Structures are given as C-alpha cells and as structure tokens.
Amino acid sequence: MSTTMVTLMTIMWGSSSSSQSVSERCLDVLSIPSVLVKYGQKVHGDPYHPELNPDGIVDLGTAENKVCEEMLSQKLTDLKVEKEDTIQLYYPDLKGIISFRRRLKVFLQEMFNSVNEINTEELVVMNGTTSILEVLAYCLAERGDCFLVPSPYYYRIKNDFEERAGIVCYEIPLYSSKIAGKSFQLSGSALETAYRQAKDEGKSVKGVVLINPHNPLGDVYSKSDLHRFLLFAAQHQLHVILDEIYALSVFDEQTTFSSVLSLSVPDPQRTHFIWGFSKDLGLSGYRCGVLYSRNKDVIRYATQVAIYHLTPPLVQLKLEKLITDIGKSHPHPA
C-alpha cells in the first residue's frame, strides 16, 4: 500500500489508537462491561446447529421464547399489511401509529385487567423495553443518581441505566426465605433498609425498579406486596418503573399475576408501566415495546426523543393486526 494511501486512510479513520480519537463519553461507555456484546457476537458468529454446525456455540444466556415459533411464523405470514396502508411509507407519529396505540389500549386493558381506562395519548411506542428504560433513566434522574433494584436482576438493567444515562443501580440484596416456594423475596423492610443505607452513603435515590414477574427469579409479586412497594415509594416521593414484560407468561395455576394497571396506585405521577412483544409473544427481533405513564412531562419527553427509538411503521402495522386477532380469540387473565 502506498504512503499516500496510508496517509489518506489515517485522515479518514483516525490513528490506530482509538483512545486518542474518541470522546470521553465514548470511553465511559466502553469501560462498562456488556455481556450482550461480548458473548452475543460470538454466538451470532458461530451458532450451534445439530447438523450444519454441531461444534457451534449454544446460547444459554438469552431469554427468547421459541416454543410457538412455527405457529407464530405462519400467523405473521398470514397477517399481511394491505397495499393501501401507505402510512408506512412516511414519517410516523413519534408516539406510535395512532391505530396501533388504539389497539394497544384495548389489548392492555383486557390482558392486564386495567382498573382505569388507558388514554392513548399516554402511550408511547419504542423499539423495545431497553430503549424505554434508558429514556426513563434520562427523564427521571440526573447522572450519578440511583435507582433501587432488587438483586439478582436481569443483567442488562445495569447497562440500560448506566451506559449512557449514568444512573447507578443500587442493589437490594434478596436473601433466602423460609416461605415455601419463595427462595428469594423482596419485602417492604428490605426496600426501606436499602433506601436508608443509600441515603446514609450520600446517594440521591430517585426511583425503584420492579420486574414483575421477576427476571431471573420468576417470582410474582402479590397485590398486597405491590401495594406495599408503591406506598413506600410514594412516601419517599420515588418513581416506580414496573417492567411487566413477562406478564402473560405465568402458567402456574396456583399463582395469580396482578399488573400494576389493575391497582389504584397511590402516586400515579411517579408510576410508569412498560411491556414489550419480545417475551410473551416471542418477537424479540421485532423490537417493539410500549411505555404507559400518566405523567405528562414523561410522555412529552419520551415523545420528543422517540425519533431515536422508532419501531418501523411496517412492524407496528403488523403487530396491530396480531393483537387485534388475539383480542378476538384469547381469554385475558383473571
């Protein structure tokens, strides 16, 4: 390669030392370990196949619902978007296509037993719950503030909050319980203890993150537990982020799932619900999640930055048809 060509490439791409050519913000992000990036790239580069690649890598760390893959693939093939749906050709409503949000309203009210009618203007569609969590991190707290998070927790939570928004996950360690079937159990006293400890350490606590049903423990919070947690947060003026992405995947007949939407919450302005299509419907590749909040400023902020987190209109239209079909035939949880 000629000297001229090397010089030209150096100008275009920078020197071989990336630390000299990127921002401090970039380096801050790169300093935070990402299991998804580290191992996800390896899996996609050398995936296991019983016949084509028997020595490939088996991914045991990613929760993807493939139980209904064949049936779901056929259903999505059958749900064709009509030619006249020209809305998919142009810039969409940043909150999400209005017809999709109207169907989401019906779907959420029915499947999550919403005690209140959901306002479609309080729904924002984004490309997955990961984006929503980061948007809420920016919206609800300042860099260096913290959210209380029961531990162990879904490993990406730390990245979603910390990588770019700079929000600290302050862990609430869960210990083994003597209650049958409850190996680790979050309690009001554990919340209070963690909150006091964080305050004593000089930390600014802005919220609580609850994954219900819990990932990875599979624990399902009872109505009384949820009410206790929400009351605690309200007393301390903390935001509560309810991640219910596994809400429709509770199959134990002895366990009753109660969505936060089914409760009369003590502080609606600081209670934020999220759900997505990745787990319950096995559509992680469609990249679609929904935020519901009755806080107008949260919705305004989420709408303003949604241009960075759009779910493509074609996907929205297909999912609209899917949940319309589900609404006709599926019983919703008791």
mmCIF file of C-alpha atoms in Angstrom:
data_model
loop_
_atom_site.group_PDB
_atom_site.id
_atom_site.type_symbol
_atom_site.label_atom_id
_atom_site.label_comp_id
_atom_site.label_asym_id
_atom_site.label_seq_id
_atom_site.Cartn_x
_atom_site.Cartn_y
_atom_site.Cartn_z
ATOM 1 C CA MET A 1 0.000 0.000 0.000
ATOM 2 C CA SER A 2 1.369 3.443 -0.919
ATOM 3 C CA THR A 3 2.342 6.070 1.632
ATOM 4 C CA THR A 4 -0.271 8.377 0.143
ATOM 5 C CA MET A 5 -2.993 5.769 0.655
ATOM 6 C CA VAL A 6 -1.942 5.147 4.294
ATOM 7 C CA THR A 7 -1.983 8.893 4.972
ATOM 8 C CA LEU A 8 -5.425 9.214 3.393
ATOM 9 C CA MET A 9 -6.824 6.326 5.467
ATOM 10 C CA THR A 10 -5.360 7.824 8.630
ATOM 11 C CA ILE A 11 -7.126 11.093 7.898
ATOM 12 C CA MET A 12 -10.408 9.306 7.190
ATOM 13 C CA TRP A 13 -10.408 6.786 10.017
ATOM 14 C CA GLY A 14 -8.053 8.258 12.593
ATOM 15 C CA SER A 15 -4.942 6.768 14.128
ATOM 16 C CA SER A 16 -4.620 3.180 15.294
ATOM 17 C CA SER A 17 -5.058 4.275 18.920
ATOM 18 C CA SER A 18 -8.834 4.710 19.306
ATOM 19 C CA SER A 19 -8.453 6.271 22.762
ATOM 20 C CA GLN A 20 -6.887 9.303 21.066
ATOM 21 C CA SER A 21 -9.702 9.781 18.597
ATOM 22 C CA VAL A 22 -12.943 9.300 20.549
ATOM 23 C CA SER A 23 -14.706 11.277 23.250
ATOM 24 C CA GLU A 24 -14.578 10.732 26.992
ATOM 25 C CA ARG A 25 -18.260 9.798 26.814
ATOM 26 C CA CYS A 26 -17.390 7.043 24.363
ATOM 27 C CA LEU A 27 -14.650 5.756 26.650
ATOM 28 C CA ASP A 28 -17.023 5.854 29.631
ATOM 29 C CA VAL A 29 -19.463 3.595 27.783
ATOM 30 C CA LEU A 30 -16.701 1.243 26.655
ATOM 31 C CA SER A 31 -15.486 0.920 30.236
ATOM 32 C CA ILE A 32 -18.790 -0.675 31.290
ATOM 33 C CA PRO A 33 -18.818 -4.442 30.608
ATOM 34 C CA SER A 34 -21.569 -5.639 28.265
ATOM 35 C CA VAL A 35 -22.306 -9.351 28.366
ATOM 36 C CA LEU A 36 -24.673 -8.962 25.411
ATOM 37 C CA VAL A 37 -21.958 -7.528 23.192
ATOM 38 C CA LYS A 38 -19.137 -9.759 24.432
ATOM 39 C CA TYR A 39 -20.918 -13.077 24.063
ATOM 40 C CA GLY A 40 -23.716 -12.157 21.659
ATOM 41 C CA GLN A 41 -21.228 -11.509 18.882
ATOM 42 C CA LYS A 42 -19.627 -14.905 19.462
ATOM 43 C CA VAL A 43 -22.976 -16.693 19.325
ATOM 44 C CA HIS A 44 -24.078 -14.968 16.128
ATOM 45 C CA GLY A 45 -20.701 -15.596 14.560
ATOM 46 C CA ASP A 46 -20.698 -19.328 15.298
ATOM 47 C CA PRO A 47 -24.220 -20.548 16.180
ATOM 48 C CA TYR A 48 -24.823 -24.186 17.026
ATOM 49 C CA HIS A 49 -26.792 -26.350 14.596
ATOM 50 C CA PRO A 50 -27.208 -30.106 15.154
ATOM 51 C CA GLU A 51 -26.328 -30.900 11.533
ATOM 52 C CA LEU A 52 -24.714 -27.870 9.912
ATOM 53 C CA ASN A 53 -22.563 -26.763 12.858
ATOM 54 C CA PRO A 54 -22.511 -29.336 15.690
ATOM 55 C CA ASP A 55 -19.423 -27.705 17.252
ATOM 56 C CA GLY A 56 -21.010 -24.248 17.332
ATOM 57 C CA ILE A 57 -21.931 -22.174 20.371
ATOM 58 C CA VAL A 58 -25.182 -22.757 22.291
ATOM 59 C CA ASP A 59 -26.631 -19.584 23.799
ATOM 60 C CA LEU A 60 -27.856 -20.315 27.328
ATOM 61 C CA GLY A 61 -27.863 -16.685 28.455
ATOM 62 C CA THR A 62 -30.560 -15.105 26.293
ATOM 63 C CA ALA A 63 -34.257 -15.438 27.143
ATOM 64 C CA GLU A 64 -36.015 -15.987 23.827
ATOM 65 C CA ASN A 65 -39.411 -17.633 23.588
ATOM 66 C CA LYS A 66 -39.255 -20.109 20.688
ATOM 67 C CA VAL A 67 -41.957 -22.506 21.871
ATOM 68 C CA CYS A 68 -44.542 -21.217 19.386
ATOM 69 C CA GLU A 69 -42.118 -20.281 16.602
ATOM 70 C CA GLU A 70 -43.740 -22.395 13.891
ATOM 71 C CA MET A 71 -47.283 -21.306 14.692
ATOM 72 C CA LEU A 72 -46.294 -17.662 15.145
ATOM 73 C CA SER A 73 -44.339 -17.569 11.889
ATOM 74 C CA GLN A 74 -47.371 -18.850 9.997
ATOM 75 C CA LYS A 75 -49.691 -16.386 11.721
ATOM 76 C CA LEU A 76 -47.440 -13.434 10.902
ATOM 77 C CA THR A 77 -47.200 -14.624 7.311
ATOM 78 C CA ASP A 78 -50.988 -14.658 7.109
ATOM 79 C CA LEU A 79 -51.326 -11.182 8.636
ATOM 80 C CA LYS A 80 -50.390 -9.235 5.536
ATOM 81 C CA VAL A 81 -50.319 -5.443 5.595
ATOM 82 C CA GLU A 82 -52.674 -4.111 2.939
ATOM 83 C CA LYS A 83 -51.389 -2.087 -0.004
ATOM 84 C CA GLU A 84 -53.489 0.917 0.990
ATOM 85 C CA ASP A 85 -51.588 1.246 4.284
ATOM 86 C CA THR A 86 -49.437 4.000 2.769
ATOM 87 C CA ILE A 87 -48.735 5.369 6.260
ATOM 88 C CA GLN A 88 -45.772 3.000 6.357
ATOM 89 C CA LEU A 89 -44.058 4.993 3.604
ATOM 90 C CA TYR A 90 -43.720 8.224 5.574
ATOM 91 C CA TYR A 91 -42.550 9.632 8.903
ATOM 92 C CA PRO A 92 -44.899 8.209 11.541
ATOM 93 C CA ASP A 93 -46.391 9.753 14.663
ATOM 94 C CA LEU A 94 -43.478 9.702 17.109
ATOM 95 C CA LYS A 95 -45.684 8.270 19.851
ATOM 96 C CA GLY A 96 -46.560 5.366 17.584
ATOM 97 C CA ILE A 97 -49.130 4.971 14.807
ATOM 98 C CA ILE A 98 -52.475 6.051 16.275
ATOM 99 C CA SER A 99 -54.363 2.948 15.095
ATOM 100 C CA PHE A 100 -51.673 0.768 16.737
ATOM 101 C CA ARG A 101 -51.891 2.702 20.005
ATOM 102 C CA ARG A 102 -55.678 2.347 19.977
ATOM 103 C CA ARG A 103 -55.308 -1.413 19.630
ATOM 104 C CA LEU A 104 -52.639 -1.432 22.342
ATOM 105 C CA LYS A 105 -55.067 0.381 24.616
ATOM 106 C CA VAL A 106 -57.675 -2.351 24.155
ATOM 107 C CA PHE A 107 -55.059 -5.108 24.427
ATOM 108 C CA LEU A 108 -53.546 -3.748 27.654
ATOM 109 C CA GLN A 109 -56.915 -3.046 29.249
ATOM 110 C CA GLU A 110 -58.127 -6.572 28.546
ATOM 111 C CA MET A 111 -54.976 -8.610 29.108
ATOM 112 C CA PHE A 112 -53.720 -6.656 32.132
ATOM 113 C CA ASN A 113 -57.129 -6.005 33.737
ATOM 114 C CA SER A 114 -56.615 -2.258 33.843
ATOM 115 C CA VAL A 115 -58.695 -0.648 36.575
ATOM 116 C CA ASN A 116 -58.676 2.663 34.667
ATOM 117 C CA GLU A 117 -59.328 3.426 31.038
ATOM 118 C CA ILE A 118 -56.000 3.935 29.300
ATOM 119 C CA ASN A 119 -55.534 7.179 27.402
ATOM 120 C CA THR A 120 -53.867 6.518 24.040
ATOM 121 C CA GLU A 121 -52.072 9.861 24.388
ATOM 122 C CA GLU A 122 -50.314 8.435 27.448
ATOM 123 C CA LEU A 123 -48.840 5.540 25.443
ATOM 124 C CA VAL A 124 -45.513 5.772 23.608
ATOM 125 C CA VAL A 125 -44.235 3.004 21.323
ATOM 126 C CA MET A 126 -40.473 2.444 21.099
ATOM 127 C CA ASN A 127 -38.051 -0.128 19.705
ATOM 128 C CA GLY A 128 -38.013 -2.355 22.771
ATOM 129 C CA THR A 129 -38.075 -2.040 26.545
ATOM 130 C CA THR A 130 -34.311 -1.456 26.623
ATOM 131 C CA SER A 131 -34.859 1.888 24.881
ATOM 132 C CA ILE A 132 -37.723 2.721 27.225
ATOM 133 C CA LEU A 133 -35.638 2.005 30.325
ATOM 134 C CA GLU A 134 -32.871 4.292 29.068
ATOM 135 C CA VAL A 135 -35.357 7.027 28.187
ATOM 136 C CA LEU A 136 -36.827 6.819 31.697
ATOM 137 C CA ALA A 137 -33.331 6.947 33.188
ATOM 138 C CA TYR A 138 -32.629 10.224 31.391
ATOM 139 C CA CYS A 139 -36.071 11.568 32.188
ATOM 140 C CA LEU A 140 -36.345 10.743 35.889
ATOM 141 C CA ALA A 141 -32.835 11.210 37.276
ATOM 142 C CA GLU A 142 -29.553 13.064 36.937
ATOM 143 C CA ARG A 143 -26.174 11.453 36.195
ATOM 144 C CA GLY A 144 -24.892 9.882 39.411
ATOM 145 C CA ASP A 145 -28.372 9.424 40.928
ATOM 146 C CA CYS A 146 -29.519 5.906 41.686
ATOM 147 C CA PHE A 147 -32.470 3.549 41.349
ATOM 148 C CA LEU A 148 -33.111 0.810 43.890
ATOM 149 C CA VAL A 149 -33.058 -2.552 42.088
ATOM 150 C CA PRO A 150 -33.747 -5.935 43.775
ATOM 151 C CA SER A 151 -30.765 -8.239 43.198
ATOM 152 C CA PRO A 152 -30.218 -10.594 41.425
ATOM 153 C CA TYR A 153 -31.683 -8.868 38.394
ATOM 154 C CA TYR A 154 -31.787 -9.123 34.606
ATOM 155 C CA TYR A 155 -28.181 -8.379 33.624
ATOM 156 C CA ARG A 156 -28.955 -5.719 31.008
ATOM 157 C CA ILE A 157 -30.681 -3.459 33.554
ATOM 158 C CA LYS A 158 -27.300 -2.142 34.682
ATOM 159 C CA ASN A 159 -26.267 -1.356 31.093
ATOM 160 C CA ASP A 160 -29.629 0.202 30.227
ATOM 161 C CA PHE A 161 -29.347 2.685 33.091
ATOM 162 C CA GLU A 162 -25.620 3.200 33.439
ATOM 163 C CA GLU A 163 -24.003 3.057 29.980
ATOM 164 C CA ARG A 164 -25.205 6.378 28.637
ATOM 165 C CA ALA A 165 -27.529 7.919 31.248
ATOM 166 C CA GLY A 166 -25.074 7.367 34.099
ATOM 167 C CA ILE A 167 -27.689 6.159 36.595
ATOM 168 C CA VAL A 168 -26.448 3.832 39.329
ATOM 169 C CA CYS A 169 -28.263 0.572 40.101
ATOM 170 C CA TYR A 170 -28.261 0.418 43.903
ATOM 171 C CA GLU A 171 -28.782 -3.237 44.681
ATOM 172 C CA ILE A 172 -31.294 -4.550 47.206
ATOM 173 C CA PRO A 173 -29.869 -7.989 48.031
ATOM 174 C CA LEU A 174 -32.577 -10.661 48.278
ATOM 175 C CA TYR A 175 -31.988 -13.425 50.798
ATOM 176 C CA SER A 176 -33.416 -16.919 51.053
ATOM 177 C CA SER A 177 -36.837 -17.047 52.685
ATOM 178 C CA LYS A 178 -38.391 -19.788 54.790
ATOM 179 C CA ILE A 179 -41.693 -19.360 52.953
ATOM 180 C CA ALA A 180 -42.429 -22.394 50.769
ATOM 181 C CA GLY A 181 -41.767 -21.672 47.117
ATOM 182 C CA LYS A 182 -40.154 -18.314 47.894
ATOM 183 C CA SER A 183 -36.389 -18.757 47.705
ATOM 184 C CA PHE A 184 -35.757 -15.011 47.492
ATOM 185 C CA GLN A 185 -38.395 -12.487 48.423
ATOM 186 C CA LEU A 186 -38.489 -8.701 48.249
ATOM 187 C CA SER A 187 -40.064 -7.098 51.304
ATOM 188 C CA GLY A 188 -41.018 -3.618 52.389
ATOM 189 C CA SER A 189 -38.379 -3.747 55.117
ATOM 190 C CA ALA A 190 -35.682 -4.644 52.556
ATOM 191 C CA LEU A 191 -36.708 -1.636 50.468
ATOM 192 C CA GLU A 192 -36.609 0.646 53.482
ATOM 193 C CA THR A 193 -33.223 -0.675 54.605
ATOM 194 C CA ALA A 194 -31.669 -0.201 51.153
ATOM 195 C CA TYR A 195 -33.133 3.289 50.870
ATOM 196 C CA ARG A 196 -31.770 4.355 54.264
ATOM 197 C CA GLN A 197 -28.377 2.842 53.523
ATOM 198 C CA ALA A 198 -28.140 4.633 50.178
ATOM 199 C CA LYS A 199 -29.097 7.931 51.803
ATOM 200 C CA ASP A 200 -26.545 7.390 54.576
ATOM 201 C CA GLU A 201 -23.910 6.911 51.852
ATOM 202 C CA GLY A 202 -24.838 10.290 50.436
ATOM 203 C CA LYS A 203 -26.576 8.945 47.348
ATOM 204 C CA SER A 204 -29.527 10.591 45.663
ATOM 205 C CA VAL A 205 -32.243 7.954 45.290
ATOM 206 C CA LYS A 206 -34.775 8.757 42.571
ATOM 207 C CA GLY A 207 -36.681 5.533 41.993
ATOM 208 C CA VAL A 208 -37.359 1.831 42.356
ATOM 209 C CA VAL A 209 -37.259 -0.688 39.503
ATOM 210 C CA LEU A 210 -39.556 -3.696 39.817
ATOM 211 C CA ILE A 211 -39.560 -6.523 37.270
ATOM 212 C CA ASN A 212 -42.816 -8.430 37.661
ATOM 213 C CA PRO A 213 -42.781 -11.376 37.012
ATOM 214 C CA HIS A 214 -39.178 -11.219 38.105
ATOM 215 C CA ASN A 215 -36.263 -11.962 35.809
ATOM 216 C CA PRO A 216 -34.368 -14.188 36.582
ATOM 217 C CA LEU A 217 -36.099 -15.482 39.737
ATOM 218 C CA GLY A 218 -39.558 -15.976 38.237
ATOM 219 C CA ASP A 219 -41.128 -14.531 41.385
ATOM 220 C CA VAL A 220 -44.575 -12.937 41.012
ATOM 221 C CA TYR A 221 -45.471 -10.118 43.371
ATOM 222 C CA SER A 222 -48.862 -10.337 45.051
ATOM 223 C CA LYS A 223 -51.313 -7.429 45.013
ATOM 224 C CA SER A 224 -50.568 -6.720 48.660
ATOM 225 C CA ASP A 225 -46.814 -6.723 48.002
ATOM 226 C CA LEU A 226 -47.182 -4.360 45.055
ATOM 227 C CA HIS A 227 -49.353 -2.012 47.071
ATOM 228 C CA ARG A 228 -46.779 -2.047 49.881
ATOM 229 C CA PHE A 229 -43.938 -1.242 47.479
ATOM 230 C CA LEU A 230 -45.902 1.524 45.768
ATOM 231 C CA LEU A 231 -46.864 3.041 49.117
ATOM 232 C CA PHE A 232 -43.223 3.011 50.219
ATOM 233 C CA ALA A 233 -42.211 4.810 47.024
ATOM 234 C CA ALA A 234 -44.990 7.367 47.381
ATOM 235 C CA GLN A 235 -43.980 8.142 50.967
ATOM 236 C CA HIS A 236 -40.428 8.887 49.810
ATOM 237 C CA GLN A 237 -41.501 10.553 46.539
ATOM 238 C CA LEU A 238 -39.709 7.933 44.453
ATOM 239 C CA HIS A 239 -40.559 6.959 40.904
ATOM 240 C CA VAL A 240 -41.501 3.313 40.319
ATOM 241 C CA ILE A 241 -40.722 1.640 36.991
ATOM 242 C CA LEU A 242 -42.804 -1.517 36.555
ATOM 243 C CA ASP A 243 -41.305 -3.798 33.906
ATOM 244 C CA GLU A 244 -44.013 -6.388 33.157
ATOM 245 C CA ILE A 245 -42.509 -7.891 30.016
ATOM 246 C CA TYR A 246 -43.274 -11.459 31.247
ATOM 247 C CA ALA A 247 -46.812 -10.624 32.400
ATOM 248 C CA LEU A 248 -48.599 -13.054 30.077
ATOM 249 C CA SER A 249 -46.166 -15.912 30.687
ATOM 250 C CA VAL A 250 -47.459 -17.023 34.105
ATOM 251 C CA PHE A 251 -48.644 -20.608 33.717
ATOM 252 C CA ASP A 252 -48.749 -21.813 37.327
ATOM 253 C CA GLU A 253 -52.449 -22.171 38.183
ATOM 254 C CA GLN A 254 -51.625 -21.573 41.841
ATOM 255 C CA THR A 255 -50.063 -18.188 41.048
ATOM 256 C CA THR A 256 -52.100 -15.093 40.284
ATOM 257 C CA PHE A 257 -50.373 -12.319 38.391
ATOM 258 C CA SER A 258 -51.526 -8.789 39.201
ATOM 259 C CA SER A 259 -50.451 -5.978 36.933
ATOM 260 C CA VAL A 260 -49.846 -2.517 38.325
ATOM 261 C CA LEU A 261 -52.513 -1.473 35.815
ATOM 262 C CA SER A 262 -55.031 -3.444 37.858
ATOM 263 C CA LEU A 263 -54.308 -1.407 41.010
ATOM 264 C CA SER A 264 -55.303 2.006 42.289
ATOM 265 C CA VAL A 265 -51.784 3.372 42.716
ATOM 266 C CA PRO A 266 -51.018 5.954 45.433
ATOM 267 C CA ASP A 267 -48.847 8.156 43.185
ATOM 268 C CA PRO A 268 -49.861 7.908 39.502
ATOM 269 C CA GLN A 269 -47.444 10.690 38.506
ATOM 270 C CA ARG A 270 -44.475 8.600 39.614
ATOM 271 C CA THR A 271 -45.657 5.182 38.451
ATOM 272 C CA HIS A 272 -44.535 4.065 34.983
ATOM 273 C CA PHE A 273 -45.523 0.819 33.223
ATOM 274 C CA ILE A 274 -43.613 -0.873 30.415
ATOM 275 C CA TRP A 275 -44.268 -4.001 28.362
ATOM 276 C CA GLY A 276 -42.953 -5.414 25.092
ATOM 277 C CA PHE A 277 -43.522 -8.094 22.468
ATOM 278 C CA SER A 278 -40.174 -9.851 22.960
ATOM 279 C CA LYS A 279 -41.003 -12.402 25.666
ATOM 280 C CA ASP A 280 -44.732 -13.147 25.860
ATOM 281 C CA LEU A 281 -45.139 -13.244 22.088
ATOM 282 C CA GLY A 282 -41.638 -14.440 21.172
ATOM 283 C CA LEU A 283 -40.910 -11.447 18.940
ATOM 284 C CA SER A 284 -37.618 -10.072 20.235
ATOM 285 C CA GLY A 285 -36.480 -9.339 16.670
ATOM 286 C CA TYR A 286 -39.456 -7.056 16.022
ATOM 287 C CA ARG A 287 -38.077 -4.542 18.546
ATOM 288 C CA CYS A 288 -41.275 -3.117 19.942
ATOM 289 C CA GLY A 289 -42.160 -2.027 23.460
ATOM 290 C CA VAL A 290 -44.697 0.335 24.999
ATOM 291 C CA LEU A 291 -44.484 2.894 27.787
ATOM 292 C CA TYR A 292 -47.587 3.966 29.701
ATOM 293 C CA SER A 293 -47.332 6.879 32.091
ATOM 294 C CA ARG A 294 -49.837 9.402 33.399
ATOM 295 C CA ASN A 295 -47.062 11.936 33.924
ATOM 296 C CA LYS A 296 -47.408 14.471 31.098
ATOM 297 C CA ASP A 297 -43.772 15.577 31.244
ATOM 298 C CA VAL A 298 -42.567 11.973 30.992
ATOM 299 C CA ILE A 299 -44.756 11.408 27.941
ATOM 300 C CA ARG A 300 -43.672 14.697 26.378
ATOM 301 C CA TYR A 301 -40.001 13.819 26.871
ATOM 302 C CA ALA A 302 -40.441 10.264 25.589
ATOM 303 C CA THR A 303 -42.247 11.596 22.519
ATOM 304 C CA GLN A 304 -39.547 14.183 21.816
ATOM 305 C CA VAL A 305 -36.702 11.651 21.881
ATOM 306 C CA ALA A 306 -38.717 8.832 20.290
ATOM 307 C CA ILE A 307 -37.290 9.721 16.877
ATOM 308 C CA TYR A 308 -34.110 7.936 18.052
ATOM 309 C CA HIS A 309 -36.066 4.870 19.163
ATOM 310 C CA LEU A 310 -38.704 4.286 16.486
ATOM 311 C CA THR A 311 -40.281 0.935 15.781
ATOM 312 C CA PRO A 312 -40.684 0.861 11.963
ATOM 313 C CA PRO A 313 -44.272 1.576 10.831
ATOM 314 C CA LEU A 314 -44.383 -1.715 8.906
ATOM 315 C CA VAL A 315 -43.710 -3.589 12.162
ATOM 316 C CA GLN A 316 -46.287 -1.533 14.054
ATOM 317 C CA LEU A 317 -48.957 -2.269 11.447
ATOM 318 C CA LYS A 318 -48.243 -5.995 11.548
ATOM 319 C CA LEU A 319 -48.326 -6.097 15.342
ATOM 320 C CA GLU A 320 -51.553 -4.105 15.287
ATOM 321 C CA LYS A 321 -53.153 -6.860 13.239
ATOM 322 C CA LEU A 322 -51.671 -9.513 15.533
ATOM 323 C CA ILE A 323 -53.061 -8.083 18.776
ATOM 324 C CA THR A 324 -56.387 -7.366 17.097
ATOM 325 C CA ASP A 325 -56.562 -11.077 16.276
ATOM 326 C CA ILE A 326 -55.549 -12.025 19.837
ATOM 327 C CA GLY A 327 -58.202 -9.720 21.230
ATOM 328 C CA LYS A 328 -60.886 -11.616 19.322
ATOM 329 C CA SER A 329 -59.929 -15.099 20.424
ATOM 330 C CA HIS A 330 -57.838 -15.087 23.601
ATOM 331 C CA PRO A 331 -59.224 -15.017 27.129
ATOM 332 C CA HIS A 332 -57.453 -12.498 29.315
ATOM 333 C CA PRO A 333 -56.030 -13.291 32.748
ATOM 334 C CA ALA A 334 -58.393 -13.379 35.712
#
